[in-house]
Tab-separated table of C-alpha atoms and ligand atoms in Angstrom:
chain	number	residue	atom	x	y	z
X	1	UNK	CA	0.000	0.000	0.000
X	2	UNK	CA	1.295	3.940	-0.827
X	3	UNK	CA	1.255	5.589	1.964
X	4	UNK	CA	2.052	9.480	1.541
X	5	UNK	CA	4.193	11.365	3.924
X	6	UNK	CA	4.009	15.355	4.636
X	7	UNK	CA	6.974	16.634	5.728
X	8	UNK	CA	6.591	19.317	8.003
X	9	UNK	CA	9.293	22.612	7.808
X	10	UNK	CA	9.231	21.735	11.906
X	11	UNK	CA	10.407	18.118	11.084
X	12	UNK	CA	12.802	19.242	8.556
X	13	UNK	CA	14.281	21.240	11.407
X	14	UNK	CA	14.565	18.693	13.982
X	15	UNK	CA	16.292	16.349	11.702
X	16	UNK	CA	18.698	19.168	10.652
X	17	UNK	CA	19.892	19.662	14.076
X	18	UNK	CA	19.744	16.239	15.197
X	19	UNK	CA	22.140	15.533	12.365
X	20	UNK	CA	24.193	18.544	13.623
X	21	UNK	CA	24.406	17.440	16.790
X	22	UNK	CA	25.296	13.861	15.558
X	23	UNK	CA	28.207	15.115	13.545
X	24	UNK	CA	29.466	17.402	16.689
X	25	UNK	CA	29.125	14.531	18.584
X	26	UNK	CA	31.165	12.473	16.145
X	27	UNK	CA	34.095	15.553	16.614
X	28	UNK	CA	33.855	15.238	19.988
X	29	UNK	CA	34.101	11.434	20.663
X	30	UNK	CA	37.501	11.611	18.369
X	31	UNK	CA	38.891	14.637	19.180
X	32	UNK	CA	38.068	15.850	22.987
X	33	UNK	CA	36.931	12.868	24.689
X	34	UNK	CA	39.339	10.282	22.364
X	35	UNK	CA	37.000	7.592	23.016
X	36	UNK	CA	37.522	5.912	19.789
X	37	UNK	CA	41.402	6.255	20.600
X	38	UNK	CA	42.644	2.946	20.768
X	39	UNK	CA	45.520	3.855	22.801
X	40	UNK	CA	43.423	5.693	24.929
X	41	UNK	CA	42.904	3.564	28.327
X	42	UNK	CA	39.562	1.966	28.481
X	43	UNK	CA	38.507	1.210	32.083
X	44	UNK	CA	35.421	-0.739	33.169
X	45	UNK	CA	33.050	2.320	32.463
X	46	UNK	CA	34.976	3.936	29.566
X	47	UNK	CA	31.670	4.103	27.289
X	48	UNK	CA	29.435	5.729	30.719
X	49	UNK	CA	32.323	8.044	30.794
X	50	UNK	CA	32.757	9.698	27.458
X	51	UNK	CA	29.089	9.660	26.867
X	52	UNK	CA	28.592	11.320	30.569
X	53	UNK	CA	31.329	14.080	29.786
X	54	UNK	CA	29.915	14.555	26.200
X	55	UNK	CA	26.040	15.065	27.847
X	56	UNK	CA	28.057	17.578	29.690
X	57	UNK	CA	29.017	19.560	27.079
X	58	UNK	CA	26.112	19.478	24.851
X	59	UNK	CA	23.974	20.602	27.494
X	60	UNK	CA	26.141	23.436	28.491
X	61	UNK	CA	26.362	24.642	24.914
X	62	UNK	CA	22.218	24.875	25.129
X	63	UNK	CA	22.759	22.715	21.299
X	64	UNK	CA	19.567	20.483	20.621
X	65	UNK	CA	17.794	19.426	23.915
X	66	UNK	CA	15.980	16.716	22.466
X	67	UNK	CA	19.271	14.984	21.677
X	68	UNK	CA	20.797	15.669	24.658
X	69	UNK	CA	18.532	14.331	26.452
X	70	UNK	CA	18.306	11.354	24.146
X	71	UNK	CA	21.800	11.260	25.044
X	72	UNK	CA	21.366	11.587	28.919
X	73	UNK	CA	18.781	8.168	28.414
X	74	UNK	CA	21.992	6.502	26.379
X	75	UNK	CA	24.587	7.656	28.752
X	76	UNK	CA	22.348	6.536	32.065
X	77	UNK	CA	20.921	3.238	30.272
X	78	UNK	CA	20.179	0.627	32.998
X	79	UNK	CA	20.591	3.250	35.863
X	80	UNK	CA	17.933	5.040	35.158
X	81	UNK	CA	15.157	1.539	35.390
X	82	UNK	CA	14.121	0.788	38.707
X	83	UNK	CA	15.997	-1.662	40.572
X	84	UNK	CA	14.408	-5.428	41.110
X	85	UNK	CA	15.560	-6.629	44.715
X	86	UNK	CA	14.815	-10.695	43.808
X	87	UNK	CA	14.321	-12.460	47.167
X	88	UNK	CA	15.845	-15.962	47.358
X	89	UNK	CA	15.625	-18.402	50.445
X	90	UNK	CA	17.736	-21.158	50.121
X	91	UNK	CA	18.797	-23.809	52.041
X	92	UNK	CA	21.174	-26.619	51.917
X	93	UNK	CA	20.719	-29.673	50.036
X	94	UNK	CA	22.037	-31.914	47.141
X	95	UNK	CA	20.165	-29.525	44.110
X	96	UNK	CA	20.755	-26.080	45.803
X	97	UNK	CA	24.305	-25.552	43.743
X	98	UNK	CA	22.372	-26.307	40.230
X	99	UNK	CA	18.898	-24.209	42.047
X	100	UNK	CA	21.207	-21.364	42.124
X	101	UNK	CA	23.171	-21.803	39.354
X	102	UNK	CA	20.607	-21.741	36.753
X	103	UNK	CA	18.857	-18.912	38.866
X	104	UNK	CA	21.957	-16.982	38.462
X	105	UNK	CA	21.820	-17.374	34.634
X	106	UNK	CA	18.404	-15.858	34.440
X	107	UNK	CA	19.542	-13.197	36.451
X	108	UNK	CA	22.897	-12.347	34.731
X	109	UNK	CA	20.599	-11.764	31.989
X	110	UNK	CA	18.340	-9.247	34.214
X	111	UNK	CA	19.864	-5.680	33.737
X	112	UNK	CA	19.537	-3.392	37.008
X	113	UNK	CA	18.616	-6.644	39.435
X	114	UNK	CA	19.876	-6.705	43.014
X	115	UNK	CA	20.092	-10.472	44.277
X	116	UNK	CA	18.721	-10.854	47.948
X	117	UNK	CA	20.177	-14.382	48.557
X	118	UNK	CA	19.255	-15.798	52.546
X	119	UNK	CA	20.415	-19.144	53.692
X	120	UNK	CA	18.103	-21.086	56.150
X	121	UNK	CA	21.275	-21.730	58.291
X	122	UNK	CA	23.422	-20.737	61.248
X	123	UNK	CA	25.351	-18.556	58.326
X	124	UNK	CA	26.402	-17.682	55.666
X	125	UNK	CA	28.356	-20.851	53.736
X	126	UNK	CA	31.404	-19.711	51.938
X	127	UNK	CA	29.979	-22.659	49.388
X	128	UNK	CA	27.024	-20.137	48.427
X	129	UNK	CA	29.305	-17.159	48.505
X	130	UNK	CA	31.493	-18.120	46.132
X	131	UNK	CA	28.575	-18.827	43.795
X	132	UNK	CA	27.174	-15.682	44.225
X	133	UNK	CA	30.685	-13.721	43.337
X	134	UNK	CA	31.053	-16.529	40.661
X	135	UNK	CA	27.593	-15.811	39.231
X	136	UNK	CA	28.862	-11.624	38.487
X	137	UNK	CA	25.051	-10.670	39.812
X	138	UNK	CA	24.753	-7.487	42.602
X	139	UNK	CA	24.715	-9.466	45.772
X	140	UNK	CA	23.689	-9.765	49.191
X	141	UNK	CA	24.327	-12.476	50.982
X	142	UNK	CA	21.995	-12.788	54.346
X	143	UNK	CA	21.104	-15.562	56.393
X	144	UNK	CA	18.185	-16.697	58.979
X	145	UNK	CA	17.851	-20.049	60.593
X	146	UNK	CA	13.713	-21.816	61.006
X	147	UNK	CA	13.495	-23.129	64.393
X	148	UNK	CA	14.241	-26.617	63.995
X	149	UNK	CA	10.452	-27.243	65.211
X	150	UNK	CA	9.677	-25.981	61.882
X	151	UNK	CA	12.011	-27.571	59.983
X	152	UNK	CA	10.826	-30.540	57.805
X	153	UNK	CA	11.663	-33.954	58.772
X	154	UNK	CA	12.748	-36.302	56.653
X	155	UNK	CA	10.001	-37.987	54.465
X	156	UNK	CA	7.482	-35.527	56.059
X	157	UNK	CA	5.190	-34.182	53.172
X	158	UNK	CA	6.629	-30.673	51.646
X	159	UNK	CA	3.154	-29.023	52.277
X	160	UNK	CA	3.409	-29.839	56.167
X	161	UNK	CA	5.545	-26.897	57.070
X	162	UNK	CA	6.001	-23.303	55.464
X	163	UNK	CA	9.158	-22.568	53.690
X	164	UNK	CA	12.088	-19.592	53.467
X	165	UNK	CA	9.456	-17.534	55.778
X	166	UNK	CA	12.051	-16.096	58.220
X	167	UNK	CA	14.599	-15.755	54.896
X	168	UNK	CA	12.320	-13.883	53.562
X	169	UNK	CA	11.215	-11.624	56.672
X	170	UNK	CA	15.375	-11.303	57.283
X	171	UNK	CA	15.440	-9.789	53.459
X	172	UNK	CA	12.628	-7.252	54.183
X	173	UNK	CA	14.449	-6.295	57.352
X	174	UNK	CA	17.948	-5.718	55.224
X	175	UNK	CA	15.625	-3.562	52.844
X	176	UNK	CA	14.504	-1.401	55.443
X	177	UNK	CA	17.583	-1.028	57.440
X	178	UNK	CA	19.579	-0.264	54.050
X	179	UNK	CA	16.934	1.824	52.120
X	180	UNK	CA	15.262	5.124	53.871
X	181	UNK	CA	11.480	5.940	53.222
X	182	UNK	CA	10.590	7.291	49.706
X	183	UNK	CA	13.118	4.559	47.894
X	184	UNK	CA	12.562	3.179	44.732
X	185	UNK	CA	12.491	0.178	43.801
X	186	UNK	CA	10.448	-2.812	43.392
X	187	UNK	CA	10.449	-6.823	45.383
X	188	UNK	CA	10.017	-9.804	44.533
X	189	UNK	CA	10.040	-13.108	45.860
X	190	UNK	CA	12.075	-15.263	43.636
X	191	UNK	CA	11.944	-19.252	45.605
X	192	UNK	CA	15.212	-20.785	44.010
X	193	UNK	CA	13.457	-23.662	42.085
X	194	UNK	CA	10.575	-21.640	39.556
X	195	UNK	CA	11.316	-21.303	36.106
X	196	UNK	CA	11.657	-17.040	35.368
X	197	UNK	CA	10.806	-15.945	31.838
X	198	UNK	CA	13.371	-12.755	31.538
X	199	UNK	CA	10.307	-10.947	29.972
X	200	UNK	CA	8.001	-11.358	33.524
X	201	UNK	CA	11.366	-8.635	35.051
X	202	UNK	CA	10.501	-6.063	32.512
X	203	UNK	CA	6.831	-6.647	33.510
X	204	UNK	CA	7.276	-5.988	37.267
X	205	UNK	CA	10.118	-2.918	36.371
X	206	UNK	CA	7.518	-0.326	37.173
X	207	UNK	CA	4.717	-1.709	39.622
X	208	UNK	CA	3.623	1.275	41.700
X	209	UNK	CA	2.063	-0.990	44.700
X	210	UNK	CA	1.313	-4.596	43.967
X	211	UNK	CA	1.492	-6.124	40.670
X	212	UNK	CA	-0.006	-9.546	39.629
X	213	UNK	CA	0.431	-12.261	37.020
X	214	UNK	CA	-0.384	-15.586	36.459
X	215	UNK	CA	1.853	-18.405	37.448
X	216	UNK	CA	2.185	-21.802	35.512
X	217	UNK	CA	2.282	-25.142	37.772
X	218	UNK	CA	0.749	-24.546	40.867
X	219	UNK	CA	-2.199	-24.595	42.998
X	220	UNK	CA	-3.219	-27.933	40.686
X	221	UNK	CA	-3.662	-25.977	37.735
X	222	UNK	CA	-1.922	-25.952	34.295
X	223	UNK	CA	-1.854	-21.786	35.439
X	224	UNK	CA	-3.421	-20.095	38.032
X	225	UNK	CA	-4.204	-16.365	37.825
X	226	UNK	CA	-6.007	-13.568	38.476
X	227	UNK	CA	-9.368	-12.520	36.446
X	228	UNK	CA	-9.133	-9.367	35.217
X	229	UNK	CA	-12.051	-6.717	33.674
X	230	UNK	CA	-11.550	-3.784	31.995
X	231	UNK	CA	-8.153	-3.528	33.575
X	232	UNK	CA	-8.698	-4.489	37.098
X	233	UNK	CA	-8.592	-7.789	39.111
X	234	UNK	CA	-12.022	-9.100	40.103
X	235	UNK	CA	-11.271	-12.525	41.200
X	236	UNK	CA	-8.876	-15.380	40.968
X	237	UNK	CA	-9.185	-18.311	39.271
X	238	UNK	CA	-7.567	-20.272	41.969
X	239	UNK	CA	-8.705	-24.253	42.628
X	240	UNK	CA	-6.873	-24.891	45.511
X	241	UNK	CA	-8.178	-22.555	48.853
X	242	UNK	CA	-9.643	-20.446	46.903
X	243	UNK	CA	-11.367	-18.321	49.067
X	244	UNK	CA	-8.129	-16.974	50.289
X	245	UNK	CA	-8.254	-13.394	50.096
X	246	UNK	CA	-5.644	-13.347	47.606
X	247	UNK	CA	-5.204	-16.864	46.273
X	248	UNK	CA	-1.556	-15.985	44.471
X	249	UNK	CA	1.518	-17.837	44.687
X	250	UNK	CA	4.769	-16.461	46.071
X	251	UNK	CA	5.667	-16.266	42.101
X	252	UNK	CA	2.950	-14.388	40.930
X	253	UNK	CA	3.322	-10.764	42.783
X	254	UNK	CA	6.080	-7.817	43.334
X	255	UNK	CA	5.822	-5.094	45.639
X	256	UNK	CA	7.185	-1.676	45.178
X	257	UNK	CA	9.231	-0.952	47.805
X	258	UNK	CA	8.345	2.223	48.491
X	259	UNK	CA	4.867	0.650	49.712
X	260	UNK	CA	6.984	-1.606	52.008
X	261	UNK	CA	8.841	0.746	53.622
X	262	UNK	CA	5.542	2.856	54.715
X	263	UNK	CA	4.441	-0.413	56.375
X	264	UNK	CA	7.609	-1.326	58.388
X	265	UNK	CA	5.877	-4.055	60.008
X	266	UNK	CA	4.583	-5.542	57.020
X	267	UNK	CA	6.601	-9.123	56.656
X	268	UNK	CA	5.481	-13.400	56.507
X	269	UNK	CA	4.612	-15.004	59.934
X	270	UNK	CA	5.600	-18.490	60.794
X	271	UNK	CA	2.922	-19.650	62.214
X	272	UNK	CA	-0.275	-19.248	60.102
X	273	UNK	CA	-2.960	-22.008	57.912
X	274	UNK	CA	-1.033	-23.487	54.846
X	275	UNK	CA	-0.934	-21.731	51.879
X	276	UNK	CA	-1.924	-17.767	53.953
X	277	UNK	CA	1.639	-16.523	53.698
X	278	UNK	CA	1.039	-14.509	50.452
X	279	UNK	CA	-2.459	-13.316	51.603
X	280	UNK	CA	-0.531	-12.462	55.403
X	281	UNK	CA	1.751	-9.854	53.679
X	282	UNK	CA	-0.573	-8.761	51.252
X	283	UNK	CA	-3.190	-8.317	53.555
X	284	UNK	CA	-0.847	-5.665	55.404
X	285	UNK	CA	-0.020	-3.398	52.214
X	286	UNK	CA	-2.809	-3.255	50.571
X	287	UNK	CA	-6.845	-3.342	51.085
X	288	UNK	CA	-8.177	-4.905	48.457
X	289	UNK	CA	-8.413	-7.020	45.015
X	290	UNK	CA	-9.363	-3.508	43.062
X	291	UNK	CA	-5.778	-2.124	44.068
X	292	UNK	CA	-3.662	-4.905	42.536
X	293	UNK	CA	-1.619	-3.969	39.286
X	294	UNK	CA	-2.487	-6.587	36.599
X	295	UNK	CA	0.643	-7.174	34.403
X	296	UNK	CA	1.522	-9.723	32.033
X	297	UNK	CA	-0.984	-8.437	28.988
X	298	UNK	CA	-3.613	-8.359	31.823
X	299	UNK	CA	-2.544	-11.459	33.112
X	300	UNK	CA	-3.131	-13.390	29.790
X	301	UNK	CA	0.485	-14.425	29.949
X	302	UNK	CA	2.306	-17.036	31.480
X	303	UNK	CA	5.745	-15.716	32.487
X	304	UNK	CA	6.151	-17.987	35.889
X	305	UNK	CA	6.290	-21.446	36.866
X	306	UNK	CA	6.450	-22.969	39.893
X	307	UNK	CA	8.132	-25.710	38.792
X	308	UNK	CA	9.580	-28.561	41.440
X	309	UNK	CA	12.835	-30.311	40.946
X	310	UNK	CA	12.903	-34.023	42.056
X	311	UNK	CA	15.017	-35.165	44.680
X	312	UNK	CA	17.701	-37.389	42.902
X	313	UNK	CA	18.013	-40.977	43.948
X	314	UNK	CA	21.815	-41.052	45.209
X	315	UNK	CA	21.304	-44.376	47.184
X	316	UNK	CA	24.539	-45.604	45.272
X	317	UNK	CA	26.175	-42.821	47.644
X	318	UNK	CA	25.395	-44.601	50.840
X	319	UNK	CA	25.883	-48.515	49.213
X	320	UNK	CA	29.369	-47.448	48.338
X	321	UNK	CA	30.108	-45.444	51.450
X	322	UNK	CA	28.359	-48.527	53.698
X	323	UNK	CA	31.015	-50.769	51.283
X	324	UNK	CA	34.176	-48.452	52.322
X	325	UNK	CA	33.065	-48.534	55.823
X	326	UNK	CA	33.633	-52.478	55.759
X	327	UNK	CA	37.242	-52.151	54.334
X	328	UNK	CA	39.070	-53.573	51.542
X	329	UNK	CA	37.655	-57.125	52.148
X	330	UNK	CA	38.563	-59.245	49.379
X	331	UNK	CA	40.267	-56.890	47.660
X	332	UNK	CA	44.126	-55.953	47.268
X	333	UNK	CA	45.232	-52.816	49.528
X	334	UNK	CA	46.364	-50.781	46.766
X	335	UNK	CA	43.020	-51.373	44.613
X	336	UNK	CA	40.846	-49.817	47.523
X	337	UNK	CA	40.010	-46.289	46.759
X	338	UNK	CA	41.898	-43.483	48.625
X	339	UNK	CA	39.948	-41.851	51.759
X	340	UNK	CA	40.496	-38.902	53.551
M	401	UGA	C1	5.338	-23.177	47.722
M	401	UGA	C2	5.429	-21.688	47.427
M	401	UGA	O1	5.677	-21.490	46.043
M	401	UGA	C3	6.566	-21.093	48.232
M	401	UGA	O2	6.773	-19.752	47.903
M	401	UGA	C4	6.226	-21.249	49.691
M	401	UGA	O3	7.277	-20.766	50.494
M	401	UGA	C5	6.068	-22.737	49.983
M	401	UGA	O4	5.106	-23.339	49.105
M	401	UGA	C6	5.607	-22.983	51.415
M	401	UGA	O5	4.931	-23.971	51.630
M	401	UGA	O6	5.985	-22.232	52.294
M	401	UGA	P1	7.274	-25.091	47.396
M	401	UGA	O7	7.832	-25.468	46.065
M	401	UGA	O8	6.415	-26.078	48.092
M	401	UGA	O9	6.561	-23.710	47.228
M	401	UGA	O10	8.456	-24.647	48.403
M	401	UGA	P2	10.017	-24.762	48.220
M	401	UGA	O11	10.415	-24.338	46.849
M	401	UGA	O12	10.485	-26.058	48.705
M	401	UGA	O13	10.500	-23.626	49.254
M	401	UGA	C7	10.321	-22.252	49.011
M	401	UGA	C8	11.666	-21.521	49.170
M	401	UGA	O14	12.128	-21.667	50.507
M	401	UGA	C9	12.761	-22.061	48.253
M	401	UGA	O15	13.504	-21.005	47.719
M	401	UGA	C10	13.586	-22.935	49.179
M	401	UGA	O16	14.952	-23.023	48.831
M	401	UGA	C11	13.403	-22.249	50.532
M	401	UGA	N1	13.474	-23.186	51.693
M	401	UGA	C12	12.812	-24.368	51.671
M	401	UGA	C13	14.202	-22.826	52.789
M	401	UGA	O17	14.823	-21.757	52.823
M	401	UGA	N2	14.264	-23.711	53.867
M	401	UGA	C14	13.628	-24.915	53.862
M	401	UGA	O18	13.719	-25.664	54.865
M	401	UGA	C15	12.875	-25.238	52.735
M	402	MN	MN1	9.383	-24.445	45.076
């Protein structure tokens, strides 16, 4: 199809200086700033540098504001987006090195993300540290330890006891300790087993309160998620409790953390009915459905699953160990395998 184009004398004059500017700017990256000088030394933030100095200068010279500040966007990039603080409890076991390996993958990929990592433990293992320095992700490395009445025992069902509540209540504490009132930003409870589509970050970016999306996996539903009518969450369609007043996975909400700052006391509580933790903290920031931000193309979108990883069979580990244990029986000294 023609389509016909009217160019306006205003237009003409945009794209005159823009291309002005552009060719000044050229000038100045080779002469001045010798950013394109290969000699010239090139530190971490060499690009952020030259591009900061050269906003500088446009600016000062009052020459097109529209591409300086198209500039100031460039030179800022990722800065300027609202940090994510991703919450992860973890806590030891055979998966948690691939759990937070392939977690720190996703979030390499995640510009402007802070990782909130808290071990369910007496501390801080240098094991998870050096992952987290490994993985080149902002850090912070916390810990919190569930009473051990809480703890799972083994072969218990997972559903029994709540998990990563006090790792999660020792993050929001860190947040408000680090970050006065006001601060932007935006939370979110990131469990170290789900399965993050890198799109469902650039959903969340800018929630102003609480924002909502469906999550894939969970609740005994291919996706569970929240109804939405001409832009606002009426309902859930939730199968499992779903009369809770806000019958959403730890997966499927963010909070800005502005809004959790002006509720200090707003955090998870150990002791409540399976499956009320999300409604619990909810419940404190905000006072209804109608307030929730739908995101996710009005939560048509699966971006989130809460998928489960098996625990591996490793009873070979304790047949061989049992085996070692009864010594080289039967077999020649120097055959045996070396311990210790
Ligand atoms: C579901 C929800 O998706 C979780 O957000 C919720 O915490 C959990 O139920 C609950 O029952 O409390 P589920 O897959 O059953 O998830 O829970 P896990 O993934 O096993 O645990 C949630 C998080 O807590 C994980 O990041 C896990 O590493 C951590 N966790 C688990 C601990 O820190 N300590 C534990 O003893 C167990
Ligand atoms: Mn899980």
């Amino acid at each position: 199809m023609f389509m016909r184009y009217r160019l306006r004398p205003t237009r003409l004059l945009t794209a005159a200086a823009c291309l002005g500017t552009l060719l000044w700017l050229v000038v100045l990256l080779v002469t001045t700033e010798r950013c394109l000088d290969p000699s010239h030394e090139r530190g971490k933030y060499w690009t952020e540098r030259c591009l900061h100095s050269i906003r500088a200068k446009l600016e000062k010279s009052g020459h097109g504001a529209d591409c300086s500040s198209a500039l100031r966007r460039l030179a800022e990039g990722d800065q300027a987006l609202p940090t994510i603080y991703a919450v992860t409890p973890t806590y030891d076991r055979h998966v948690q090195e691939a759990e937070l390996t392939r977690l720190s993958h996703t979030f390499r990929l995640v510009p402007q993300l802070h990782w909130i990592v808290v071990e369910d433990g007496e501390e801080q293992t240098h094991r998870v540290g050096r992952l987290l320095r490994r993985s080149g992700v902002v850090h912070t490395h916390l810990h919190a330890t569930t009473p051990p009445e809480q703890v799972l025992a083994p072969g218990q069902p997972s559903w029994l006891r709540p998990k990563g509540v006090l790792q999660r209540n020792r993050a929001l504490r860190w947040l408000r300790d680090t970050f006065p009132r006001g601060s932007p930003g935006v939370v979110f409870f990131a469990d170290d087993d789900n399965t993050y589509d890198l799109r469902l970050f650039e959903e969340m970016r800018n929630t102003r309160g609480v924002s909502v999306w469906p999550v894939g996996l969970v609740g005994g539903l291919v996706v569970e998620k929240p109804l939405v009518r001409d832009g606002h969450v009426v309902g859930w369609n939730a199968a499992w409790k779903p009369h809770r007043p806000f019958p959403v996975d730890m997966a499927g909400f963010a909070v800005s953390l502005r809004l959790l700052l002006e509720h200090p006391k707003a955090q998870f509580r150990l002791w409540l009915p399976r499956g009320m933790q999300e409604s619990h903290l909810l419940g404190q920031l905000v006072t209804g459905l109608h307030e929730l931000e739908p995101k996710a193309r009005n939560c048509s979108q699966v971006l989130v699953w809460h998928t489960r990883t098996e625990a591996p069979k490793l009873d070979m580990e304790s047949k061989r160990a049992a085996k070692l244990q009864a010594g080289p029986r039967g077999n020649k000294a120097h055959e045996s395998p070396a311990t210790g």
